[in-house]
mmCIF file of C-alpha atoms in Angstrom:
data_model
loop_
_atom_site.group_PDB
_atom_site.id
_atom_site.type_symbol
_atom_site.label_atom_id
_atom_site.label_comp_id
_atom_site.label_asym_id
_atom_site.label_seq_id
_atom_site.Cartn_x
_atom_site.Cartn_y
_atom_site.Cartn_z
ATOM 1 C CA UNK Y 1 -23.279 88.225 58.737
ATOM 2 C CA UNK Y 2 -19.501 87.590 58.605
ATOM 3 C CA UNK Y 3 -17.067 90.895 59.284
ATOM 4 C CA UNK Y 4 -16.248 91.173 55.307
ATOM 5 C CA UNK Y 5 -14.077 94.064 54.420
ATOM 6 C CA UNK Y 6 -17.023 95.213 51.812
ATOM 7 C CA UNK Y 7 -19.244 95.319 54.761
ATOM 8 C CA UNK Y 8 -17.119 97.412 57.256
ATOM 9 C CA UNK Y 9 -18.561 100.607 57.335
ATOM 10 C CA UNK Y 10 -21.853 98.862 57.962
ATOM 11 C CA UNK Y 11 -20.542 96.289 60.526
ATOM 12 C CA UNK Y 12 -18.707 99.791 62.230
ATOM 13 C CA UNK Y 13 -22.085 101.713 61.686
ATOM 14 C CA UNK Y 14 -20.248 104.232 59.769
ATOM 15 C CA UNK Y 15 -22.972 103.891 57.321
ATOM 16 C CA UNK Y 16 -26.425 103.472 57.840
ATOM 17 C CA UNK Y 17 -29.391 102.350 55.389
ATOM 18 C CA UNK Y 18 -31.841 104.716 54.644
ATOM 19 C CA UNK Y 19 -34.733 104.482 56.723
ATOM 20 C CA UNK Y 20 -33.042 101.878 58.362
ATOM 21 C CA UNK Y 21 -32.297 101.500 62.506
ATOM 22 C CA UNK Y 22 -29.477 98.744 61.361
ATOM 23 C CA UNK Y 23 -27.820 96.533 63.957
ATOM 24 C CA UNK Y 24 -24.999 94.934 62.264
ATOM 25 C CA UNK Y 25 -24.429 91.328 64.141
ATOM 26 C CA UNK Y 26 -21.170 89.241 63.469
ATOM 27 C CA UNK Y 27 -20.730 85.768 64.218
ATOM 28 C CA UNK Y 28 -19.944 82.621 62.254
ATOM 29 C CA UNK Y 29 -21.712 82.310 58.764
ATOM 30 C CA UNK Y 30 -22.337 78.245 60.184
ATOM 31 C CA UNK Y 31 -24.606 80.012 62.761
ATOM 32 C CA UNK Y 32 -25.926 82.271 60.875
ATOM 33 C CA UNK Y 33 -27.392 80.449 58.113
ATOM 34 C CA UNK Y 34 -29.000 78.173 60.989
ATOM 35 C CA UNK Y 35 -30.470 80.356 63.239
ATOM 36 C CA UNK Y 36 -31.874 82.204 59.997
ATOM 37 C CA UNK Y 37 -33.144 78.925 58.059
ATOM 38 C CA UNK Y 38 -34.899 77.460 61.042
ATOM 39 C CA UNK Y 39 -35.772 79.674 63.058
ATOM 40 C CA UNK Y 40 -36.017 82.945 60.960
ATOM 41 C CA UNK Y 41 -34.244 85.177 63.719
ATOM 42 C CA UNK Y 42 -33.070 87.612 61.967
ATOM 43 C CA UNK Y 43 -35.025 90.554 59.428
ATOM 44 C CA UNK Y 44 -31.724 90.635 57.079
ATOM 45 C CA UNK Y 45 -28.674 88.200 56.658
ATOM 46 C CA UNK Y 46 -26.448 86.479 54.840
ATOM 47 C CA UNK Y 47 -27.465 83.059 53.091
ATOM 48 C CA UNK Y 48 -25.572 80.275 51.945
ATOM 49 C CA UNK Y 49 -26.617 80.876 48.034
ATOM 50 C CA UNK Y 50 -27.294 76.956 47.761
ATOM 51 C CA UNK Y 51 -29.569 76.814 50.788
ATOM 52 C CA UNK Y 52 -31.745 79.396 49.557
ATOM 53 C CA UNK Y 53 -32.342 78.171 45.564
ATOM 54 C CA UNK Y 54 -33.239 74.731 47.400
ATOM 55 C CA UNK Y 55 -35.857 76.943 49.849
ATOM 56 C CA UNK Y 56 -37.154 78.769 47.124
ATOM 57 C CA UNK Y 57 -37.372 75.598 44.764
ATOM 58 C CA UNK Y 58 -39.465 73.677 47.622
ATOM 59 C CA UNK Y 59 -41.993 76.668 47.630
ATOM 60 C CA UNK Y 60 -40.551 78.254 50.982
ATOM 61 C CA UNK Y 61 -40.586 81.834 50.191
ATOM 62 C CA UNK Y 62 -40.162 83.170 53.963
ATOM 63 C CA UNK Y 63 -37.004 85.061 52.539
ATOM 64 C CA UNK Y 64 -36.676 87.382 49.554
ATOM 65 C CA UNK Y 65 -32.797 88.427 48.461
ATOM 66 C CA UNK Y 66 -31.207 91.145 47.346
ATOM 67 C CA UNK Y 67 -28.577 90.819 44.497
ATOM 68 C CA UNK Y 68 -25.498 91.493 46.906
ATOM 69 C CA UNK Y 69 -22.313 88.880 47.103
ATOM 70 C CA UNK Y 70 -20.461 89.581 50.473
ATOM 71 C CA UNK Y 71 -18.553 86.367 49.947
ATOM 72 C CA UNK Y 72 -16.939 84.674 46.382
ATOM 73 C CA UNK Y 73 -14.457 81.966 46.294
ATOM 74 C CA UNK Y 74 -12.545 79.864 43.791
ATOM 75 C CA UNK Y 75 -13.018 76.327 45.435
ATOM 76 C CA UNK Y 76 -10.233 74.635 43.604
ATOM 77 C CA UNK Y 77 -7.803 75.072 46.197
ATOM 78 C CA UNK Y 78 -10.161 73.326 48.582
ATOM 79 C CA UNK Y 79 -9.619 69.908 47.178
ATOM 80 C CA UNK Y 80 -7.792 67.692 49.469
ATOM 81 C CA UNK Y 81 -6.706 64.404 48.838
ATOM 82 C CA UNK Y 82 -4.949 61.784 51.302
ATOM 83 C CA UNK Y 83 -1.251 61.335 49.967
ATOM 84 C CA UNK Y 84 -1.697 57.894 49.083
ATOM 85 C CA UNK Y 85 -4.808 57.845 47.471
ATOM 86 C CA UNK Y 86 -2.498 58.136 43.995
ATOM 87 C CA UNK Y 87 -4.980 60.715 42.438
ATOM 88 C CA UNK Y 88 -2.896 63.515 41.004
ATOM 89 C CA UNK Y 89 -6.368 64.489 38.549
ATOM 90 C CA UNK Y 90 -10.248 65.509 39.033
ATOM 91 C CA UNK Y 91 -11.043 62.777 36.498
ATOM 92 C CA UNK Y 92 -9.658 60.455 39.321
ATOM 93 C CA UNK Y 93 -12.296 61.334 41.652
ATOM 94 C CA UNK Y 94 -14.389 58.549 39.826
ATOM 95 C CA UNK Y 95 -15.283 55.712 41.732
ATOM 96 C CA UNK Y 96 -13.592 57.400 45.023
ATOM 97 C CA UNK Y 97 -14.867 57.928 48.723
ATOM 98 C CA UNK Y 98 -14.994 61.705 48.827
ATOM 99 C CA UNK Y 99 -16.026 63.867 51.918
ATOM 100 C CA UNK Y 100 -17.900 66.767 52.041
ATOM 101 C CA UNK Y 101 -20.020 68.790 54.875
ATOM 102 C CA UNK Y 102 -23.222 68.597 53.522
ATOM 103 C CA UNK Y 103 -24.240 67.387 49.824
ATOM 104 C CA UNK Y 104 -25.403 70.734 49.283
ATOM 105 C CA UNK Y 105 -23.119 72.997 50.583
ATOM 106 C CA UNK Y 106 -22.402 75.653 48.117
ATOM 107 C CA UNK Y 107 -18.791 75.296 47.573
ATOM 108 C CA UNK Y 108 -19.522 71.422 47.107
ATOM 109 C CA UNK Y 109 -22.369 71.623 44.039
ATOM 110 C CA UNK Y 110 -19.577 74.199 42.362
ATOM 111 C CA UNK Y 111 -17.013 71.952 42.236
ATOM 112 C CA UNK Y 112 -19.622 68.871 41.670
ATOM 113 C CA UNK Y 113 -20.269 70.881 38.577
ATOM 114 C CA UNK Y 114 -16.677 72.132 37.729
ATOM 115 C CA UNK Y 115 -16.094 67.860 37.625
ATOM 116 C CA UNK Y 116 -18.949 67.004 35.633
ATOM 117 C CA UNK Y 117 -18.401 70.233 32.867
ATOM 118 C CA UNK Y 118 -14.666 70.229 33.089
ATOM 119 C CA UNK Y 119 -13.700 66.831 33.691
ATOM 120 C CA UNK Y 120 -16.361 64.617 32.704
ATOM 121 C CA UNK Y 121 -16.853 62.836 36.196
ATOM 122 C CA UNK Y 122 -20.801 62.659 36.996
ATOM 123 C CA UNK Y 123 -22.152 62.683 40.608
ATOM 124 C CA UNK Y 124 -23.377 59.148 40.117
ATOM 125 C CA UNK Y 125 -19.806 58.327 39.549
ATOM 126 C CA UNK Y 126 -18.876 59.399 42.938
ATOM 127 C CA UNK Y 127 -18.977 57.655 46.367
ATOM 128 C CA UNK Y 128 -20.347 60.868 48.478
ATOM 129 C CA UNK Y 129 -19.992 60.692 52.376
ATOM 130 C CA UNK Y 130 -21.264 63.362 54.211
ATOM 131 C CA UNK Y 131 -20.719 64.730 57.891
ATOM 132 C CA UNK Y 132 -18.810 67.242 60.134
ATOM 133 C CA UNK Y 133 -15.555 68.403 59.407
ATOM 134 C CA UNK Y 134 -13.722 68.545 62.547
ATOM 135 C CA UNK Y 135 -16.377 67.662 65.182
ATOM 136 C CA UNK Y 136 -18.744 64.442 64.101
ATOM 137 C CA UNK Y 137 -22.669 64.848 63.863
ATOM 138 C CA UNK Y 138 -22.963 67.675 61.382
ATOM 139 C CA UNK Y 139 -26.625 68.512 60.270
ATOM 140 C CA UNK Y 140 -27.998 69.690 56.805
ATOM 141 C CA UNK Y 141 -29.291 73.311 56.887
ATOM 142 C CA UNK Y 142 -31.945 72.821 54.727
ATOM 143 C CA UNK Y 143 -33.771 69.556 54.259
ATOM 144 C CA UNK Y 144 -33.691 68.328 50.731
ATOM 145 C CA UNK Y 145 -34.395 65.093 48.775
ATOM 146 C CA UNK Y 146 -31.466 63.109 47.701
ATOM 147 C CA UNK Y 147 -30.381 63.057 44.024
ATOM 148 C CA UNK Y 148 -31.687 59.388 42.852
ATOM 149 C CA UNK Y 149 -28.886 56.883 41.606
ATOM 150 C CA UNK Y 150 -26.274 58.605 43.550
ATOM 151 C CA UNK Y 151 -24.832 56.779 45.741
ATOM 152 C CA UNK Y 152 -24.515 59.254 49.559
ATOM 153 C CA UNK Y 153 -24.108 57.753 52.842
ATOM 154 C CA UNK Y 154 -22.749 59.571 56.342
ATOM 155 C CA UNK Y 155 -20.293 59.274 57.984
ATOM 156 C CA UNK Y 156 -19.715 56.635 60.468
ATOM 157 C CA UNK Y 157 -20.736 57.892 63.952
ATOM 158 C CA UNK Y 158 -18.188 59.668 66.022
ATOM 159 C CA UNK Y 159 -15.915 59.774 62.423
ATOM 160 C CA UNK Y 160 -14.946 63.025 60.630
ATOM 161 C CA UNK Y 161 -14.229 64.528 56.997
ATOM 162 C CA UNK Y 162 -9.984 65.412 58.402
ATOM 163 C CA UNK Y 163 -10.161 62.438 60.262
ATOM 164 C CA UNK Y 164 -11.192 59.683 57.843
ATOM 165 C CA UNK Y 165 -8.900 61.406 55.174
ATOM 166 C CA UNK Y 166 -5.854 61.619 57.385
ATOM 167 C CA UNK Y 167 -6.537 57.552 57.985
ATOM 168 C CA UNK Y 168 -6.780 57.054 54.150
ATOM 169 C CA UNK Y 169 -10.750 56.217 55.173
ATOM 170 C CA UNK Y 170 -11.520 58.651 52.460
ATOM 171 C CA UNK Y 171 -9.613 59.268 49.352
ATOM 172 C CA UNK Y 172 -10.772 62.990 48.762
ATOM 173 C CA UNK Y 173 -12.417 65.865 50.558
ATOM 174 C CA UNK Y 174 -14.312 68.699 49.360
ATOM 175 C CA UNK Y 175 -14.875 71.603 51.635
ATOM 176 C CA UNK Y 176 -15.623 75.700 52.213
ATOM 177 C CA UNK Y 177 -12.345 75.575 54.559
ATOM 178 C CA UNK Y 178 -9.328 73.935 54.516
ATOM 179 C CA UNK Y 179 -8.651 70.415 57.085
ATOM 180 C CA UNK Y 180 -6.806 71.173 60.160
ATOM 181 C CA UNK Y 181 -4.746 68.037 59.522
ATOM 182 C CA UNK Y 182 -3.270 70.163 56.415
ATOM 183 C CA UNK Y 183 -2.925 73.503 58.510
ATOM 184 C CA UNK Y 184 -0.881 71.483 61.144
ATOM 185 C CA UNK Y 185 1.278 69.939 58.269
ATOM 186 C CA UNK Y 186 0.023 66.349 58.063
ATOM 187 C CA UNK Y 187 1.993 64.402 55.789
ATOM 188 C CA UNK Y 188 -0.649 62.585 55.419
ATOM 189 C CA UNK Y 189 -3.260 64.940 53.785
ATOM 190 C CA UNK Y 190 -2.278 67.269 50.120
ATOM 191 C CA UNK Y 191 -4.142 70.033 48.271
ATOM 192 C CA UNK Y 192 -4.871 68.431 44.626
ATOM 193 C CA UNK Y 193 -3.782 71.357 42.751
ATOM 194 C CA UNK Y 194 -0.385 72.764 44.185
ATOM 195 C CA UNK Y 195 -0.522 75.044 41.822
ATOM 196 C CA UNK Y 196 -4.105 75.780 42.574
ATOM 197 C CA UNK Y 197 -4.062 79.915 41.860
ATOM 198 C CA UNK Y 198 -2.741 79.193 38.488
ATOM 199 C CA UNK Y 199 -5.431 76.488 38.839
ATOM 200 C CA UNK Y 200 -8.382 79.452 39.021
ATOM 201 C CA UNK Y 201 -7.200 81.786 37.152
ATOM 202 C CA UNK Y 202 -6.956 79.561 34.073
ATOM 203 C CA UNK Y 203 -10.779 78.219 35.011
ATOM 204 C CA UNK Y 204 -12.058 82.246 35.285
ATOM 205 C CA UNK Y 205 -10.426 83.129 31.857
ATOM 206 C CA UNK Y 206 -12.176 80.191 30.611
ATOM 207 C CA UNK Y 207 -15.440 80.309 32.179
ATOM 208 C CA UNK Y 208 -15.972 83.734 33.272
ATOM 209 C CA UNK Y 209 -16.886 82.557 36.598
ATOM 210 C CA UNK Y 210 -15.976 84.030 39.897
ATOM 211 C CA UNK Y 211 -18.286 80.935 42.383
ATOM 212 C CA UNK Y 212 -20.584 82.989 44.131
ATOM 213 C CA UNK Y 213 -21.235 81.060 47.987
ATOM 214 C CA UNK Y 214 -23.590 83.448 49.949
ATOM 215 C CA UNK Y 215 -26.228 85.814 49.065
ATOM 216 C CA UNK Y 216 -28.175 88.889 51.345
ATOM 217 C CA UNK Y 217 -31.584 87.535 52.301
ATOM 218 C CA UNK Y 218 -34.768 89.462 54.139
ATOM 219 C CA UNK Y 219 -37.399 88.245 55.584
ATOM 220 C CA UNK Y 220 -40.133 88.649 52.753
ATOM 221 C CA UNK Y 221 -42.877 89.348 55.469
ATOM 222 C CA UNK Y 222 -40.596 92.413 56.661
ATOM 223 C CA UNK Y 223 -40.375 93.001 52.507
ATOM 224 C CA UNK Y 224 -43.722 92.846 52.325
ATOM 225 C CA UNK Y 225 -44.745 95.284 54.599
ATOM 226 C CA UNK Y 226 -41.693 97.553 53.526
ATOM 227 C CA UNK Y 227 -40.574 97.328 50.407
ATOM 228 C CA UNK Y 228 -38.531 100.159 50.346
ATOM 229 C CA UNK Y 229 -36.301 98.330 52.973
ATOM 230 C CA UNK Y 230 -34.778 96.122 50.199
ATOM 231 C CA UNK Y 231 -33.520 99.024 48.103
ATOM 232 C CA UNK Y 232 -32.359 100.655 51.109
ATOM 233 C CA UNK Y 233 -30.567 98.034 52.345
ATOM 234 C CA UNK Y 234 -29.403 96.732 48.730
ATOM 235 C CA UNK Y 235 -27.760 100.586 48.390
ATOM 236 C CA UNK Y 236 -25.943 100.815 51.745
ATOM 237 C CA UNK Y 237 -24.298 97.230 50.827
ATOM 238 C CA UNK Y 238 -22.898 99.275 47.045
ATOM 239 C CA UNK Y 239 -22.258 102.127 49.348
ATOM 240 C CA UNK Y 240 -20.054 100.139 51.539
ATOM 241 C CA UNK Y 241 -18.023 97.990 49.294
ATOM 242 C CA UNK Y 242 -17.893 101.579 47.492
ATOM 243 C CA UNK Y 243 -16.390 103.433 50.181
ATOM 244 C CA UNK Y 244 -13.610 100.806 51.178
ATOM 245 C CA UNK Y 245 -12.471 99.924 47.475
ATOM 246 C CA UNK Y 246 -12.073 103.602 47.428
ATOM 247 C CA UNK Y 247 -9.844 103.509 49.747
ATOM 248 C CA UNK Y 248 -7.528 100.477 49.680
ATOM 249 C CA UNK Y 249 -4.786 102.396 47.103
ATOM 250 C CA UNK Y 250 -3.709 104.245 50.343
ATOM 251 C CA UNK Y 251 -4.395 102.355 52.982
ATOM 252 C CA UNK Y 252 -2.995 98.872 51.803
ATOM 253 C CA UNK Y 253 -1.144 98.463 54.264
ATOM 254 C CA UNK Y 254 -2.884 98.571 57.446
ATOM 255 C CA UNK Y 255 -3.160 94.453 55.656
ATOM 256 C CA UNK Y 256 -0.627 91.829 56.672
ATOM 257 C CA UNK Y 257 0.127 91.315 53.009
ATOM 258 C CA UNK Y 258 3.214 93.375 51.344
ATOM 259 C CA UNK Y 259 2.307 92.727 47.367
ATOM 260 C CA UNK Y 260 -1.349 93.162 48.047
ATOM 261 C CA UNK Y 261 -1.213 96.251 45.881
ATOM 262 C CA UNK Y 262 0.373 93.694 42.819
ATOM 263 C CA UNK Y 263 -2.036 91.320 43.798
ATOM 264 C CA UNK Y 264 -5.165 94.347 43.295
ATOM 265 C CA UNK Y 265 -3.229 95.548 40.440
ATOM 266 C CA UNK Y 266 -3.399 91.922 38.763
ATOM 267 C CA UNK Y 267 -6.579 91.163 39.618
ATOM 268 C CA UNK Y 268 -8.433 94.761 38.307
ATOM 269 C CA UNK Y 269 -6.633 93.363 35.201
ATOM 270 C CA UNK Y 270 -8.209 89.982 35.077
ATOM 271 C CA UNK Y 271 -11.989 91.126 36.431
ATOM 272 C CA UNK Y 272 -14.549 93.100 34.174
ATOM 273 C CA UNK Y 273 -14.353 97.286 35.091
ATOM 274 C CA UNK Y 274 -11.845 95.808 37.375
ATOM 275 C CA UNK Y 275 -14.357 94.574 40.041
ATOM 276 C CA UNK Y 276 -13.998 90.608 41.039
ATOM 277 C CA UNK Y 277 -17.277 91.161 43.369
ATOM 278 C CA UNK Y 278 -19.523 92.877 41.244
ATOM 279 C CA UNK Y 279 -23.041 93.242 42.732
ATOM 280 C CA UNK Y 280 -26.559 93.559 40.768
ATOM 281 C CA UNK Y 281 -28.306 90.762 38.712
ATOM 282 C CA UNK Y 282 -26.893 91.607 35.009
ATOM 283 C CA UNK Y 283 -23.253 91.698 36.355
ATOM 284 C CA UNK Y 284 -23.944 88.178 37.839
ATOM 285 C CA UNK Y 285 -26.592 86.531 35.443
ATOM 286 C CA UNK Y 286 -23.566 84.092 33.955
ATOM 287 C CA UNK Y 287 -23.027 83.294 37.349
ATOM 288 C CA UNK Y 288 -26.463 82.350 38.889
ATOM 289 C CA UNK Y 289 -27.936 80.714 35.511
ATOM 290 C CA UNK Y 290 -24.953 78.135 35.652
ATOM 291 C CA UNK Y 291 -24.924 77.574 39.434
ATOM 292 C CA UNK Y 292 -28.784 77.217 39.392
ATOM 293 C CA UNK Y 293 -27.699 74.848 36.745
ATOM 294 C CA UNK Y 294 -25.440 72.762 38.765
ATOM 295 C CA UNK Y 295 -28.200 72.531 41.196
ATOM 296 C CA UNK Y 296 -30.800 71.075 38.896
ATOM 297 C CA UNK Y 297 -28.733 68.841 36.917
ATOM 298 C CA UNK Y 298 -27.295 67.581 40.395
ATOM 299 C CA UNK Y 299 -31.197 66.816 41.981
ATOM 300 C CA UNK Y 300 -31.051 69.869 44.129
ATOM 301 C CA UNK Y 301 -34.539 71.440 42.759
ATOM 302 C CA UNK Y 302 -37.813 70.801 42.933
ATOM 303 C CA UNK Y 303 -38.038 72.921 39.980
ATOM 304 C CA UNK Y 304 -36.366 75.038 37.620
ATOM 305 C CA UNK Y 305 -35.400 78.431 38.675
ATOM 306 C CA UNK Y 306 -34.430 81.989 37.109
ATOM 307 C CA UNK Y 307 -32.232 84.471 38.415
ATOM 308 C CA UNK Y 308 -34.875 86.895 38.641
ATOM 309 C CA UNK Y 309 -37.064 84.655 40.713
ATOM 310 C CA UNK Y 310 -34.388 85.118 43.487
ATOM 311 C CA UNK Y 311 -34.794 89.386 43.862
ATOM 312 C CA UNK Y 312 -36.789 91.291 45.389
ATOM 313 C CA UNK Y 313 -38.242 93.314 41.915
ATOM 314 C CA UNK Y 314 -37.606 96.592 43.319
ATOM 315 C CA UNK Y 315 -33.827 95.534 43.492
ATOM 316 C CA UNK Y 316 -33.091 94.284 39.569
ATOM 317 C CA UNK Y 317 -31.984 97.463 38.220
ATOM 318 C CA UNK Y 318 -28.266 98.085 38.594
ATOM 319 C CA UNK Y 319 -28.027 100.863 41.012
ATOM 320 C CA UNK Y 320 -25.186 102.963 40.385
ATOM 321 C CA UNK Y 321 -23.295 105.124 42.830
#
């Protein structure tokens, strides 16, 4: 998985499943969502959330989760339009080019369903172009059918998401990370929303919905022959986000951030109990119904799912530290 601050103590081996011999691998959540999807190299990881619903809709149930969140983000912010494109609005997305990585990346079918809920704008409505971000010839993790009567096409060859948008070849992107034509200051390329924390909080006080993007995953034959690993595993993860909330009052600021205790202050004021990554199935039920959802309504599934389909059942009571 990724080196989240939740995760430290078991990416530092401070903390150690029980029962468990745990090697804690970091490396680029691109990579490892591959190299777990296809070729199933790893007994535990982290999933893109998306990837997995489609896997488990198909009938591929190689991999069994656990309800733990290491990563949650707004996706507002990650709307970038080319400056003169004129769109100043979601609603104007209608009838546009937009970019994204891969139809059904994560943060994409949350904001797909943010503009069809929010803003009235249906997929169908949308000229989707999909393909690599900043290096051409991008791949789909998981192979899925394409939504009928929505119109999807990829990029060019040799073109990409910044670099059609810089040229005004698309009017919008949508994307888990932010163009490096707007990190180097390209005139050229805008966020939608400037105001785009004002943005998010406004949509959670409304919706109650903090986007989950990736999810913990084993592989269901390990599960199967150890079933016990899943709780294990699904109580070091509580024990580890445990231990560093715990401590992040006093020790704020080994961060690069000065106001990050008015930023934890405002946020514990916003979030339920005060946690803005809550883990468990009840705390996240709101969550997973509506982005399983967005996934139907947007052709993702092959068939409906339920939360509870997605757990191992030895992991859907709420443990408590």
């Amino acid at each position: 998985g990724w080196n989240h601050f939740r995760t430290l103590p078991l990416e530092m081996g401070t903390l150690q499943p029980e029962g468990l011999d745990l090697t804690y691998l970091v490396m680029p959540v691109e990579e490892v969502f591959w190299r777990m999807a296809r070729h199933e190299e790893f007994d535990a990881s982290e999933m893109s959330l998306s990837a997995y619903c489609i896997m488990r809709a198909q009938g591929d149930d190689r991999f069994i989760a656990i309800p733990v969140f290491p990563s949650r983000v707004f996706r507002h912010a990650y709307v970038f339009v080319h400056a003169g494109s004129g769109i100043s609005r979601l609603e104007e997305l209608a009838g546009r080019r937009v970019g994204v990585p891969e139809y059904a990346q994560t943060a994409v079918v949350w904001m797909r369903g943010t503009l069809q809920h929010d803003h009235g704008v249906r997929p169908e409505q949308v000229r989707w172009l999909v393909g690599g971000q900043e290096e051409p010839g991008r791949r789909d993790r998981v192979d899925h059918d394409l939504p009928p009567g929505v119109p999807i096409e990829p990029l060019p060859p040799g073109k990409t998401l910044t670099g059609m948008l810089e040229a005004g070849e698309l009017d919008a992107v949508i994307s888990a990370r932010v163009p490096t034509a707007f990190q180097r200051g390209s005139p050229r390329v805008r966020r939608l929303f400037q105001d785009w924390k004002a943005v998010e909080v406004e949509y959670y006080r409304r919706t109650r919905l903090f986007p989950i993007m990736h999810i913990i995953v084993l592989r269901r034959a390990l599960y199967e022959r150890h079933p016990w690993a899943a709780m294990s595993l699904y109580k070091a993860y509580c024990q580890a986000k445990a231990q560093v909330e715990g401590r992040i009052l006093t020790t704020a600021y080994r961060h690069i951030l000065p106001w990050i205790l008015a930023e934890l202050e405002e946020v514990r004021a916003l979030f339920p109990n005060g946690d803005c990554f809550p883990y468990g199935l009840e705390a996240n039920r709101h969550a997973l119904e509506t982005f399983l959802q967005y996934e139907q309504e947007q052709g993702l599934l092959q068939k409906p799912l339920t939360p509870e389909e997605l757990f191992a059942p030895n992991t859907l009571e709420e443990f408590r530290i």
